[in-house]
Every structure is written in structure tokens, then in C-alpha cells.
PDB file of C-alpha atoms in Angstrom:
ATOM      1  CA  MET A  22     115.141  66.028 101.898  1.00  0.00           C
ATOM      2  CA  HIS A  23     114.057  63.170 104.124  1.00  0.00           C
ATOM      3  CA  LYS A  24     117.557  62.599 105.432  1.00  0.00           C
ATOM      4  CA  TYR A  25     117.411  66.036 107.160  1.00  0.00           C
ATOM      5  CA  ALA A  26     114.153  65.019 108.775  1.00  0.00           C
ATOM      6  CA  ASN A  27     116.158  62.720 111.098  1.00  0.00           C
ATOM      7  CA  PRO A  28     116.501  64.720 114.362  1.00  0.00           C
ATOM      8  CA  THR A  29     120.152  63.717 115.012  1.00  0.00           C
ATOM      9  CA  ARG A  30     121.229  64.537 111.412  1.00  0.00           C
ATOM     10  CA  PHE A  31     119.214  67.766 111.415  1.00  0.00           C
ATOM     11  CA  MET A  32     120.800  68.849 114.732  1.00  0.00           C
ATOM     12  CA  ARG A  33     124.344  68.090 113.472  1.00  0.00           C
ATOM     13  CA  TRP A  34     123.672  70.390 110.498  1.00  0.00           C
ATOM     14  CA  ALA A  35     121.872  73.043 112.519  1.00  0.00           C
ATOM     15  CA  GLU A  36     124.500  73.146 115.211  1.00  0.00           C
ATOM     16  CA  ALA A  37     127.214  73.614 112.591  1.00  0.00           C
ATOM     17  CA  CYS A  38     125.341  76.782 111.355  1.00  0.00           C
ATOM     18  CA  GLN A  39     124.367  77.984 114.857  1.00  0.00           C
ATOM     19  CA  PRO A  40     127.527  79.975 115.809  1.00  0.00           C
ATOM     20  CA  TYR A  41     127.495  81.849 112.480  1.00  0.00           C
ATOM     21  CA  LEU A  42     123.736  82.625 112.824  1.00  0.00           C
ATOM     22  CA  LEU A  43     124.360  83.841 116.381  1.00  0.00           C
ATOM     23  CA  ALA A  44     127.336  86.032 115.442  1.00  0.00           C
ATOM     24  CA  LEU A  45     125.523  87.486 112.426  1.00  0.00           C
ATOM     25  CA  GLY A  46     122.347  88.008 114.583  1.00  0.00           C
ATOM     26  CA  ILE A  47     124.251  89.912 117.270  1.00  0.00           C
ATOM     27  CA  LEU A  48     126.127  91.966 114.676  1.00  0.00           C
ATOM     28  CA  LEU A  49     123.120  92.910 112.540  1.00  0.00           C
ATOM     29  CA  GLY A  50     120.644  93.090 115.470  1.00  0.00           C
ATOM     30  CA  PHE A  51     122.581  95.388 117.673  1.00  0.00           C
ATOM     31  CA  GLY A  52     124.167  97.183 114.689  1.00  0.00           C
ATOM     32  CA  GLY A  53     120.668  97.881 113.278  1.00  0.00           C
ATOM     33  CA  MET A  54     119.495  99.144 116.661  1.00  0.00           C
ATOM     34  CA  ILE A  55     122.434 101.603 116.825  1.00  0.00           C
ATOM     35  CA  TRP A  56     121.668 102.697 113.255  1.00  0.00           C
ATOM     36  CA  GLY A  57     118.024 103.041 114.210  1.00  0.00           C
ATOM     37  CA  LEU A  58     118.971 105.367 117.071  1.00  0.00           C
ATOM     38  CA  SER A  59     120.942 107.646 114.827  1.00  0.00           C
ATOM     39  CA  VAL A  60     118.391 108.117 112.011  1.00  0.00           C
ATOM     40  CA  PRO A  61     117.245 111.662 111.183  1.00  0.00           C
ATOM     41  CA  PRO A  62     113.937 112.725 112.809  1.00  0.00           C
ATOM     42  CA  ASP A  63     110.742 111.994 110.953  1.00  0.00           C
ATOM     43  CA  GLU A  64     108.759 114.969 109.561  1.00  0.00           C
ATOM     44  CA  GLU A  65     105.658 114.066 111.547  1.00  0.00           C
ATOM     45  CA  MET A  66     106.846 111.895 114.470  1.00  0.00           C
ATOM     46  CA  GLN A  67     110.253 113.539 115.029  1.00  0.00           C
ATOM     47  CA  GLU A  68     112.351 111.393 117.445  1.00  0.00           C
ATOM     48  CA  LEU A  69     109.403 109.038 118.049  1.00  0.00           C
ATOM     49  CA  ILE A  70     110.159 107.197 114.798  1.00  0.00           C
ATOM     50  CA  LYS A  71     113.040 105.398 116.678  1.00  0.00           C
ATOM     51  CA  PRO A  72     111.042 102.703 118.558  1.00  0.00           C
ATOM     52  CA  LEU A  73     109.909 101.491 115.096  1.00  0.00           C
ATOM     53  CA  PHE A  74     113.267  99.672 114.689  1.00  0.00           C
ATOM     54  CA  VAL A  75     112.691  97.447 117.730  1.00  0.00           C
ATOM     55  CA  HIS A  76     108.868  97.180 117.844  1.00  0.00           C
ATOM     56  CA  VAL A  77     108.270  96.058 114.241  1.00  0.00           C
ATOM     57  CA  PRO A  78     110.864  93.209 114.235  1.00  0.00           C
ATOM     58  CA  SER A  79     109.530  91.785 117.533  1.00  0.00           C
ATOM     59  CA  ALA A  80     105.854  92.143 116.584  1.00  0.00           C
ATOM     60  CA  GLY A  81     106.503  90.545 113.213  1.00  0.00           C
ATOM     61  CA  LEU A  82     108.568  87.726 114.709  1.00  0.00           C
ATOM     62  CA  SER A  83     105.873  86.987 117.343  1.00  0.00           C
ATOM     63  CA  LEU A  84     103.445  86.276 114.487  1.00  0.00           C
ATOM     64  CA  ILE A  85     105.931  84.438 112.278  1.00  0.00           C
ATOM     65  CA  VAL A  86     107.023  82.070 115.128  1.00  0.00           C
ATOM     66  CA  TYR A  87     103.426  81.211 116.042  1.00  0.00           C
ATOM     67  CA  GLY A  88     102.507  80.710 112.350  1.00  0.00           C
ATOM     68  CA  SER A  89     105.489  78.418 111.763  1.00  0.00           C
ATOM     69  CA  MET A  90     104.755  76.506 114.968  1.00  0.00           C
ATOM     70  CA  SER A  91     101.199  75.930 113.719  1.00  0.00           C
ATOM     71  CA  ILE A  92     102.472  74.723 110.336  1.00  0.00           C
ATOM     72  CA  ALA A  93     105.026  72.424 112.128  1.00  0.00           C
ATOM     73  CA  ALA A  94     102.299  71.114 114.443  1.00  0.00           C
ATOM     74  CA  PHE A  95     100.123  70.282 111.379  1.00  0.00           C
ATOM     75  CA  VAL A  96     103.007  68.409 109.830  1.00  0.00           C
ATOM     76  CA  ALA A  97     103.617  66.538 113.109  1.00  0.00           C
ATOM     77  CA  LEU A  98      99.934  65.562 113.341  1.00  0.00           C
ATOM     78  CA  VAL A  99      99.672  64.373 109.726  1.00  0.00           C
ATOM     79  CA  TRP A 100     103.100  62.672 109.283  1.00  0.00           C
ATOM     80  CA  ARG A 101     103.682  61.784 112.938  1.00  0.00           C
ATOM     81  CA  HIS A 102     107.274  63.020 112.843  1.00  0.00           C
ATOM     82  CA  PRO A 103     109.161  64.073 116.027  1.00  0.00           C
ATOM     83  CA  LEU A 104     111.263  66.924 114.530  1.00  0.00           C
ATOM     84  CA  PRO A 105     108.384  69.418 114.046  1.00  0.00           C
ATOM     85  CA  GLU A 106     107.273  68.683 117.630  1.00  0.00           C
ATOM     86  CA  ILE A 107     110.780  69.417 118.912  1.00  0.00           C
ATOM     87  CA  PHE A 108     110.718  72.633 116.870  1.00  0.00           C
ATOM     88  CA  CYS A 109     107.411  73.700 118.499  1.00  0.00           C
ATOM     89  CA  LEU A 110     108.719  72.937 121.989  1.00  0.00           C
ATOM     90  CA  ALA A 111     111.874  75.051 121.341  1.00  0.00           C
ATOM     91  CA  ALA A 112     110.133  77.864 119.489  1.00  0.00           C
ATOM     92  CA  ALA A 113     107.443  78.482 122.113  1.00  0.00           C
ATOM     93  CA  PRO A 114     109.675  80.253 124.726  1.00  0.00           C
ATOM     94  CA  VAL A 115     111.317  82.294 121.953  1.00  0.00           C
ATOM     95  CA  GLY A 116     107.880  83.360 120.684  1.00  0.00           C
ATOM     96  CA  ALA A 117     106.730  84.305 124.206  1.00  0.00           C
ATOM     97  CA  VAL A 118     109.853  86.469 124.755  1.00  0.00           C
ATOM     98  CA  VAL A 119     109.400  88.370 121.458  1.00  0.00           C
ATOM     99  CA  THR A 120     105.690  88.820 122.137  1.00  0.00           C
ATOM    100  CA  ILE A 121     106.491  90.352 125.545  1.00  0.00           C
ATOM    101  CA  VAL A 122     109.044  92.699 123.829  1.00  0.00           C
ATOM    102  CA  ALA A 123     106.392  93.660 121.205  1.00  0.00           C
ATOM    103  CA  LEU A 124     103.816  94.387 123.972  1.00  0.00           C
ATOM    104  CA  VAL A 125     106.295  96.371 126.109  1.00  0.00           C
ATOM    105  CA  THR A 126     107.734  98.416 123.259  1.00  0.00           C
ATOM    106  CA  GLY A 127     104.259  98.969 121.829  1.00  0.00           C
ATOM    107  CA  ALA A 128     102.941 100.265 125.162  1.00  0.00           C
ATOM    108  CA  LEU A 129     105.904 102.605 125.677  1.00  0.00           C
ATOM    109  CA  TRP A 130     105.581 103.879 122.124  1.00  0.00           C
ATOM    110  CA  GLY A 131     101.823 104.204 122.423  1.00  0.00           C
ATOM    111  CA  LYS A 132     101.934 106.700 125.338  1.00  0.00           C
ATOM    112  CA  PRO A 133     103.398 109.665 123.411  1.00  0.00           C
ATOM    113  CA  THR A 134     101.957 108.740 119.986  1.00  0.00           C
ATOM    114  CA  LEU A 135      98.452 107.357 120.772  1.00  0.00           C
ATOM    115  CA  ASN A 136      98.169 109.024 124.183  1.00  0.00           C
ATOM    116  CA  THR A 137      97.712 105.678 125.991  1.00  0.00           C
ATOM    117  CA  TYR A 138      99.809 102.720 127.043  1.00  0.00           C
ATOM    118  CA  TRP A 139      96.937 100.294 126.386  1.00  0.00           C
ATOM    119  CA  ASP A 140      93.447 100.268 124.986  1.00  0.00           C
ATOM    120  CA  TRP A 141      91.189  97.255 125.382  1.00  0.00           C
ATOM    121  CA  ARG A 142      89.035  98.396 122.477  1.00  0.00           C
ATOM    122  CA  ASP A 143      91.958  98.022 120.021  1.00  0.00           C
ATOM    123  CA  PRO A 144      91.831  94.526 118.504  1.00  0.00           C
ATOM    124  CA  ARG A 145      95.474  94.541 117.335  1.00  0.00           C
ATOM    125  CA  MET A 146      96.723  95.173 120.892  1.00  0.00           C
ATOM    126  CA  VAL A 147      94.272  92.632 122.414  1.00  0.00           C
ATOM    127  CA  LEU A 148      95.213  89.993 119.897  1.00  0.00           C
ATOM    128  CA  GLU A 149      98.921  90.385 120.631  1.00  0.00           C
ATOM    129  CA  LEU A 150      98.163  89.856 124.344  1.00  0.00           C
ATOM    130  CA  LEU A 151      96.041  86.836 123.376  1.00  0.00           C
ATOM    131  CA  LEU A 152      98.998  85.532 121.414  1.00  0.00           C
ATOM    132  CA  LEU A 153     101.195  85.722 124.508  1.00  0.00           C
ATOM    133  CA  PHE A 154      98.608  83.726 126.486  1.00  0.00           C
ATOM    134  CA  GLN A 155      98.522  81.141 123.694  1.00  0.00           C
ATOM    135  CA  TYR A 156     102.264  80.721 123.874  1.00  0.00           C
ATOM    136  CA  LEU A 157     102.060  80.284 127.659  1.00  0.00           C
ATOM    137  CA  ILE A 158      99.107  77.877 127.427  1.00  0.00           C
ATOM    138  CA  TYR A 159     101.000  75.706 124.922  1.00  0.00           C
ATOM    139  CA  ILE A 160     104.124  75.607 127.128  1.00  0.00           C
ATOM    140  CA  VAL A 161     102.140  74.768 130.304  1.00  0.00           C
ATOM    141  CA  LEU A 162      99.868  72.250 128.490  1.00  0.00           C
ATOM    142  CA  VAL A 163     102.738  70.264 127.011  1.00  0.00           C
ATOM    143  CA  ARG A 164     104.813  70.370 130.243  1.00  0.00           C
ATOM    144  CA  VAL A 165     101.904  69.204 132.454  1.00  0.00           C
ATOM    145  CA  LEU A 166     100.698  66.428 130.128  1.00  0.00           C
ATOM    146  CA  SER A 167     104.209  65.260 129.410  1.00  0.00           C
ATOM    147  CA  GLN A 168     104.758  64.357 133.096  1.00  0.00           C
ATOM    148  CA  ARG A 169     102.474  61.430 132.498  1.00  0.00           C
ATOM    149  CA  ASP A 170     102.868  60.748 128.778  1.00  0.00           C
ATOM    150  CA  PRO A 171     105.321  62.899 126.729  1.00  0.00           C
ATOM    151  CA  ALA A 172     103.894  61.779 123.383  1.00  0.00           C
ATOM    152  CA  LEU A 173     100.350  62.685 124.442  1.00  0.00           C
ATOM    153  CA  GLY A 174     101.549  66.068 125.694  1.00  0.00           C
ATOM    154  CA  ARG A 175     103.210  66.905 122.392  1.00  0.00           C
ATOM    155  CA  ARG A 176     100.196  65.663 120.423  1.00  0.00           C
ATOM    156  CA  VAL A 177      97.680  67.733 122.435  1.00  0.00           C
ATOM    157  CA  GLY A 178      99.979  70.733 122.128  1.00  0.00           C
ATOM    158  CA  SER A 179     100.081  70.301 118.341  1.00  0.00           C
ATOM    159  CA  ILE A 180      96.240  70.208 118.143  1.00  0.00           C
ATOM    160  CA  PHE A 181      96.096  73.359 120.259  1.00  0.00           C
ATOM    161  CA  LEU A 182      98.580  75.163 117.953  1.00  0.00           C
ATOM    162  CA  VAL A 183      96.652  74.223 114.796  1.00  0.00           C
ATOM    163  CA  ALA A 184      93.319  75.229 116.305  1.00  0.00           C
ATOM    164  CA  SER A 185      94.598  78.582 117.613  1.00  0.00           C
ATOM    165  CA  VAL A 186      96.399  79.812 114.493  1.00  0.00           C
ATOM    166  CA  VAL A 187      93.413  82.026 113.732  1.00  0.00           C
ATOM    167  CA  THR A 188      94.839  84.663 116.137  1.00  0.00           C
ATOM    168  CA  VAL A 189      97.857  85.128 113.812  1.00  0.00           C
ATOM    169  CA  LEU A 190      95.620  85.535 110.739  1.00  0.00           C
ATOM    170  CA  LEU A 191      93.330  87.959 112.587  1.00  0.00           C
ATOM    171  CA  SER A 192      96.341  89.987 113.795  1.00  0.00           C
ATOM    172  CA  LYS A 193      97.640  90.309 110.286  1.00  0.00           C
ATOM    173  CA  PHE A 194      94.391  91.602 108.768  1.00  0.00           C
ATOM    174  CA  VAL A 195      92.596  93.308 111.633  1.00  0.00           C
ATOM    175  CA  THR A 196      94.206  96.672 110.987  1.00  0.00           C
ATOM    176  CA  GLU A 197      92.727  96.613 107.440  1.00  0.00           C
ATOM    177  CA  TRP A 198      89.257  95.352 108.456  1.00  0.00           C
ATOM    178  CA  PHE A 199      88.540  97.540 111.468  1.00  0.00           C
ATOM    179  CA  LEU A 200      89.156 101.126 112.531  1.00  0.00           C
ATOM    180  CA  VAL A 201      91.853 100.663 115.153  1.00  0.00           C
ATOM    181  CA  LEU A 202      94.151 102.885 117.150  1.00  0.00           C
ATOM    182  CA  HIS A 203      97.168 100.830 115.994  1.00  0.00           C
ATOM    183  CA  GLN A 204      98.619 101.932 112.687  1.00  0.00           C
ATOM    184  CA  GLY A 205      98.335  99.712 109.591  1.00  0.00           C
ATOM    185  CA  SER A 206     100.644  96.753 108.981  1.00  0.00           C
ATOM    186  CA  SER A 207     104.159  97.878 107.943  1.00  0.00           C
ATOM    187  CA  GLY A 208     104.734  94.711 105.970  1.00  0.00           C
ATOM    188  CA  ALA A 209     103.459  95.737 102.510  1.00  0.00           C
ATOM    189  CA  ASN A 210     104.893  99.203 102.971  1.00  0.00           C
ATOM    190  CA  VAL A 211     108.343  97.809 103.867  1.00  0.00           C
ATOM    191  CA  VAL A 212     108.254  95.393 100.888  1.00  0.00           C
ATOM    192  CA  GLU A 213     107.455  98.112  98.398  1.00  0.00           C
ATOM    193  CA  LEU A 214     110.023 100.509  99.911  1.00  0.00           C
ATOM    194  CA  THR A 215     112.697  97.804  99.884  1.00  0.00           C
ATOM    195  CA  GLY A 216     112.080  97.487  96.109  1.00  0.00           C
ATOM    196  CA  ARG A 217     112.525 101.219  95.727  1.00  0.00           C
ATOM    197  CA  VAL A 218     115.684 101.266  97.874  1.00  0.00           C
ATOM    198  CA  MET A 219     117.110  98.315  95.831  1.00  0.00           C
ATOM    199  CA  MET A 220     116.332 100.168  92.559  1.00  0.00           C
ATOM    200  CA  ASN A 221     118.012 103.206  93.998  1.00  0.00           C
ATOM    201  CA  LEU A 222     121.140 101.291  94.861  1.00  0.00           C
ATOM    202  CA  LEU A 223     121.216  99.920  91.348  1.00  0.00           C
ATOM    203  CA  GLY A 224     121.029 103.485  90.104  1.00  0.00           C
ATOM    204  CA  ARG A 225     117.595 103.075  88.447  1.00  0.00           C
ATOM    205  CA  GLY A 226     115.297 104.554  91.032  1.00  0.00           C
ATOM    206  CA  GLU A 227     114.246 107.884  92.393  1.00  0.00           C
ATOM    207  CA  ASP A 228     115.884 109.702  95.335  1.00  0.00           C
ATOM    208  CA  ILE A 229     116.356 107.478  98.448  1.00  0.00           C
ATOM    209  CA  ALA A 230     114.573 109.985 100.705  1.00  0.00           C
ATOM    210  CA  ALA A 231     111.383 109.674  98.655  1.00  0.00           C
ATOM    211  CA  GLU A 232     107.957 110.199 100.100  1.00  0.00           C
ATOM    212  CA  PRO A 233     106.249 107.317 101.937  1.00  0.00           C
ATOM    213  CA  VAL A 234     104.256 104.911  99.724  1.00  0.00           C
ATOM    214  CA  GLU A 235     101.095 105.347 101.810  1.00  0.00           C
ATOM    215  CA  GLU A 236      99.900 108.354 103.767  1.00  0.00           C
ATOM    216  CA  ASP A 237     100.658 106.722 107.142  1.00  0.00           C
ATOM    217  CA  GLY A 238     103.613 104.655 105.881  1.00  0.00           C
ATOM    218  CA  ILE A 239     107.309 105.123 106.742  1.00  0.00           C
ATOM    219  CA  ALA A 240     109.773 107.052 104.565  1.00  0.00           C
ATOM    220  CA  SER A 241     112.253 105.006 102.541  1.00  0.00           C
ATOM    221  CA  VAL A 242     115.195 106.426 104.451  1.00  0.00           C
ATOM    222  CA  TYR A 243     114.107 104.269 107.416  1.00  0.00           C
ATOM    223  CA  VAL A 244     113.888 101.042 105.434  1.00  0.00           C
ATOM    224  CA  PRO A 245     117.578  99.930 105.464  1.00  0.00           C
ATOM    225  CA  PRO A 246     118.043 100.157 109.300  1.00  0.00           C
ATOM    226  CA  LEU A 247     114.592  98.496 109.734  1.00  0.00           C
ATOM    227  CA  LEU A 248     115.510  95.611 107.419  1.00  0.00           C
ATOM    228  CA  ILE A 249     118.951  95.188 109.062  1.00  0.00           C
ATOM    229  CA  THR A 250     117.416  95.079 112.533  1.00  0.00           C
ATOM    230  CA  MET A 251     114.710  92.651 111.431  1.00  0.00           C
ATOM    231  CA  LEU A 252     117.225  90.304 109.779  1.00  0.00           C
ATOM    232  CA  GLY A 253     119.504  90.461 112.811  1.00  0.00           C
ATOM    233  CA  THR A 254     116.707  89.846 115.292  1.00  0.00           C
ATOM    234  CA  TYR A 255     115.374  86.891 113.271  1.00  0.00           C
ATOM    235  CA  LEU A 256     118.820  85.297 112.912  1.00  0.00           C
ATOM    236  CA  PHE A 257     119.543  85.876 116.591  1.00  0.00           C
ATOM    237  CA  TYR A 258     116.409  84.208 117.806  1.00  0.00           C
ATOM    238  CA  MET A 259     116.819  81.418 115.242  1.00  0.00           C
ATOM    239  CA  ALA A 260     120.229  80.669 116.827  1.00  0.00           C
ATOM    240  CA  ILE A 261     118.616  80.693 120.295  1.00  0.00           C
ATOM    241  CA  GLY A 262     115.914  78.311 118.927  1.00  0.00           C
ATOM    242  CA  ILE A 263     118.565  75.844 117.712  1.00  0.00           C
ATOM    243  CA  TRP A 264     120.083  75.773 121.212  1.00  0.00           C
ATOM    244  CA  LEU A 265     116.629  75.156 122.684  1.00  0.00           C
ATOM    245  CA  MET A 266     115.971  72.359 120.145  1.00  0.00           C
ATOM    246  CA  ARG A 267     119.218  70.723 121.317  1.00  0.00           C
ATOM    247  CA  TYR A 268     117.956  71.166 124.940  1.00  0.00           C
ATOM    248  CA  GLU A 269     114.647  69.440 124.086  1.00  0.00           C
ATOM    249  CA  LEU A 270     116.475  66.558 122.400  1.00  0.00           C
ATOM    250  CA  ILE A 271     118.668  66.109 125.466  1.00  0.00           C
ATOM    251  CA  ARG A 272     115.576  66.126 127.715  1.00  0.00           C
ATOM    252  CA  MET A 273     114.028  63.371 125.555  1.00  0.00           C
ATOM    253  CA  ARG A 274     117.286  61.350 125.805  1.00  0.00           C
ATOM    254  CA  LEU A 275     117.350  61.864 129.586  1.00  0.00           C
ATOM    255  CA  ARG A 276     113.840  60.611 129.966  1.00  0.00           C
ATOM    256  CA  SER A 277     114.539  57.503 127.878  1.00  0.00           C
ATOM    257  CA  LEU A 278     117.798  56.786 129.837  1.00  0.00           C
ATOM    258  CA  ARG A 279     116.023  57.250 133.190  1.00  0.00           C
ATOM    259  CA  ARG A 280     113.271  54.837 132.046  1.00  0.00           C
ATOM    260  CA  LYS A 281     115.832  52.242 131.055  1.00  0.00           C
ATOM    261  CA  GLN A 282     117.759  52.723 134.281  1.00  0.00           C
ATOM    262  CA  SER A 283     114.672  52.239 136.465  1.00  0.00           C
ATOM    263  CA  ALA A 284     113.664  49.180 134.410  1.00  0.00           C
ATOM    264  CA  ALA A 285     117.180  47.746 134.993  1.00  0.00           C
ATOM    265  CA  HIS A 286     116.925  48.474 138.714  1.00  0.00           C
ATOM    266  CA  ALA A 287     113.503  46.799 138.938  1.00  0.00           C
ATOM    267  CA  PHE A 288     114.874  43.746 137.070  1.00  0.00           C
ATOM    268  CA  LEU A 289     117.887  43.517 139.378  1.00  0.00           C
ATOM    269  CA  ALA A 290     115.659  43.921 142.450  1.00  0.00           C
ATOM    270  CA  GLU A 291     113.420  41.125 141.221  1.00  0.00           C
ATOM    271  CA  ALA A 292     116.343  38.829 140.304  1.00  0.00           C
ATOM    272  CA  THR A 293     118.049  39.248 143.676  1.00  0.00           C
ATOM    273  CA  GLY A 294     114.745  39.010 145.505  1.00  0.00           C
ATOM    274  CA  THR A 295     115.186  42.331 147.416  1.00  0.00           C
TER     275      THR A 295
ATOM    276  CA  MET B   3     113.590 114.580 133.942  1.00  0.00           C
ATOM    277  CA  PHE B   4     112.284 111.741 131.753  1.00  0.00           C
ATOM    278  CA  ASP B   5     109.316 112.615 129.485  1.00  0.00           C
ATOM    279  CA  ASP B   6     107.138 110.093 127.634  1.00  0.00           C
ATOM    280  CA  ARG B   7     109.132 110.507 124.439  1.00  0.00           C
ATOM    281  CA  CYS B   8     112.438 109.768 126.105  1.00  0.00           C
ATOM    282  CA  ILE B   9     110.945 106.735 127.937  1.00  0.00           C
ATOM    283  CA  ALA B  10     109.423 105.504 124.646  1.00  0.00           C
ATOM    284  CA  VAL B  11     112.742 105.577 122.769  1.00  0.00           C
ATOM    285  CA  TRP B  12     115.164 104.380 125.473  1.00  0.00           C
ATOM    286  CA  GLY B  13     112.668 102.090 127.213  1.00  0.00           C
ATOM    287  CA  SER B  14     111.890 100.212 123.967  1.00  0.00           C
ATOM    288  CA  TYR B  15     115.549  99.857 123.005  1.00  0.00           C
ATOM    289  CA  GLY B  16     116.365  98.782 126.565  1.00  0.00           C
ATOM    290  CA  ALA B  17     113.564  96.197 126.619  1.00  0.00           C
ATOM    291  CA  ALA B  18     114.594  94.737 123.266  1.00  0.00           C
ATOM    292  CA  GLY B  19     118.278  94.631 124.173  1.00  0.00           C
ATOM    293  CA  LEU B  20     117.679  93.123 127.593  1.00  0.00           C
ATOM    294  CA  ALA B  21     115.371  90.412 126.082  1.00  0.00           C
ATOM    295  CA  MET B  22     118.128  89.454 123.646  1.00  0.00           C
ATOM    296  CA  ILE B  23     120.831  89.309 126.286  1.00  0.00           C
ATOM    297  CA  GLY B  24     118.516  87.495 128.693  1.00  0.00           C
ATOM    298  CA  ALA B  25     117.436  84.891 126.101  1.00  0.00           C
ATOM    299  CA  LEU B  26     121.080  84.288 125.256  1.00  0.00           C
ATOM    300  CA  ILE B  27     122.126  83.731 128.905  1.00  0.00           C
ATOM    301  CA  VAL B  28     119.068  81.583 129.878  1.00  0.00           C
ATOM    302  CA  ALA B  29     119.321  79.365 126.761  1.00  0.00           C
ATOM    303  CA  ARG B  30     123.020  78.848 127.382  1.00  0.00           C
ATOM    304  CA  LEU B  31     122.423  78.043 131.085  1.00  0.00           C
ATOM    305  CA  VAL B  32     119.576  75.505 130.536  1.00  0.00           C
ATOM    306  CA  LEU B  33     121.446  73.805 127.718  1.00  0.00           C
ATOM    307  CA  GLY B  34     124.644  73.546 129.794  1.00  0.00           C
ATOM    308  CA  ARG B  35     122.681  72.152 132.749  1.00  0.00           C
ATOM    309  CA  ALA B  36     120.963  69.506 130.580  1.00  0.00           C
ATOM    310  CA  ARG B  37     124.279  68.482 129.044  1.00  0.00           C
ATOM    311  CA  ARG B  38     125.879  68.048 132.461  1.00  0.00           C
ATOM    312  CA  GLU B  39     122.815  66.032 133.617  1.00  0.00           C
ATOM    313  CA  LEU B  40     123.107  63.760 130.578  1.00  0.00           C
ATOM    314  CA  GLU B  41     126.836  63.201 131.135  1.00  0.00           C
ATOM    315  CA  GLN B  42     126.207  62.367 134.782  1.00  0.00           C
ATOM    316  CA  LEU B  43     123.456  59.889 133.880  1.00  0.00           C
ATOM    317  CA  LYS B  44     125.664  58.232 131.263  1.00  0.00           C
ATOM    318  CA  GLN B  45     128.412  57.825 133.849  1.00  0.00           C
ATOM    319  CA  ASP B  46     125.932  56.357 136.376  1.00  0.00           C
ATOM    320  CA  SER B  47     124.631  53.934 133.735  1.00  0.00           C
ATOM    321  CA  ALA B  48     128.157  52.821 132.856  1.00  0.00           C
ATOM    322  CA  GLN B  49     128.847  52.001 136.537  1.00  0.00           C
TER     323      GLN B  49
END
């Protein structure tokens, strides 16, 4: 396991997988979206069920990315390893993009379903916006501090990520704890429905178009396109993350080469007395 | 012409699709630029 913790070795392995992840991500992501556009109308929401297939994957991913960044930051702080820090640097822009997508799709979907684009009294919406600010604060914090001392910048960034993970936990449970405009988490509903769809495929379950598990849950007919879009979106952004990890490693290499170059210039200048 | 329902469906798919295409292009561009910069610096160091 430890041999993959070496950044160069890890990147060699990750870059070998990257084209396949990207191709599969594009295929499943866009394929799932097209499937999502062609699903039959929902009994209650009619055509307005369709934004579900783009909103849920991006909202879920925005929490997953921040959660995994916080775990990686904790690992970096405890074991002082550079790979988790590189992961955090690369994952932050990806997380910010998917959070923006979640906010935009949520607002557009909210207008016809909740009768408003935005409501400051809804904790789930406000926490998602706070999550976007946290991504931006982390990016700016590390970039600004790294101009003087890159190691310090990454370390302070890791402390910030560990300290601010509470937003992710709150976002996950706030719909259960408080009375909010935003509907309940789709996670548990999707997991249970996936089980039912799998049983159905194996010929041991009930009809695929069964009733939703919960009163406000989604019908099982929408689960396959949702899962395909989720998987595609996650694989796609994972492939983008690998590119960005490579970018961060090159930036580190550039900094070290420039430092060596300026030290060599200073030495030459001193030796020749110019 | 465009009601809220139409904007909700097509706007959200458009936003998600554009974000994916934009992320792909930007990531490719910044990585390509960094690679070129590294090659240039290596050549300068060799000289």
C-alpha cells in the first residue's frame, strides 16, 4: 500500500487509468443525461422530475469531494505526507465547480417546484452556498500563503479543511433535523430503490415501476438513469481531478527548479564577482 | 415563450453539460501550459 503513496508512482498508475475514466465518465455522464431527459413524466411532478438527474449527482459530489478533502487533510496533518495535500489542491476547483452546478440547477428547479429560486431561511440551501465559499476560501488561502512558503500554505489549508468539515455533516442531516423547503436526502431512498431494481433484474423482485419507498421519495423507474448519471459524473470529475493532480505536481517541480536555478545564478554571480 | 418549467429542465441540463465541457477544456489547457513551462525551464537549465 505504501508504495502507491509515493506521488510519482501514484501518478504513473493514476495517469494510466485516466483516459479510461474520462471516456467512461463522458459516455455514462452524457448518456445518463439523455436517458434522464427521456424518462416518463412523474405522477406528481410531471416533466419537472427531469432536473433530478443533474441536480442530485452534483449536489452529492459537492459533499463527497469536501468530505474526502477533509479526510485527506487529516491524513496529511497526522502523517505529514504530500500526496493527500496534492489531492486537496486538485480536488478544490472540481468541488467548487460541482457546487456551483448544484446551486444553479437547484435554483432553476426551485422556481417551479418551491415557488422560489432561493430562500435564506432554508438551511440546506444556505449550507450549500457556505460550502462554495469554503472551497473558494481554501483555494485563495493556499495560493496566497504559498507565495511565501508553499509548505505552510498547504498545512494551513489542511487545518482549515479539517475544521470546516462540519458543514458537510450538517448538510447531510439538516433535512432530517429541521423543517426545510428542500426535500429530504435522496441517498437512503436511492440505496433502497437500487436494491429493489437489482432484485427485479435478478427476477426476484416486484414490478420495476413500484411505488416510491417514502412518501416524498422517487419512483424506482427513475433509479437506473439517476445511478448511471451519478456514476458517469463521478468518473468524469475523477478524471479531471487526476489531470489537476498532475498539474499541481508540475507546479511543485517548477518551483523547485526555479529555486535551484536562482541559487545557481547567485552562486555564479558571487564567483565571478558581478 | 419559455416558462419556469422549461427553463428548469433545459437550464439545469445546460448548466451541468457546460460545466463538464468547461472543466474538461480548462483542465486540459492549464495542464498543457504547465507542461510546456516545465519543458522550457528544463531546456534553460540544460543550457
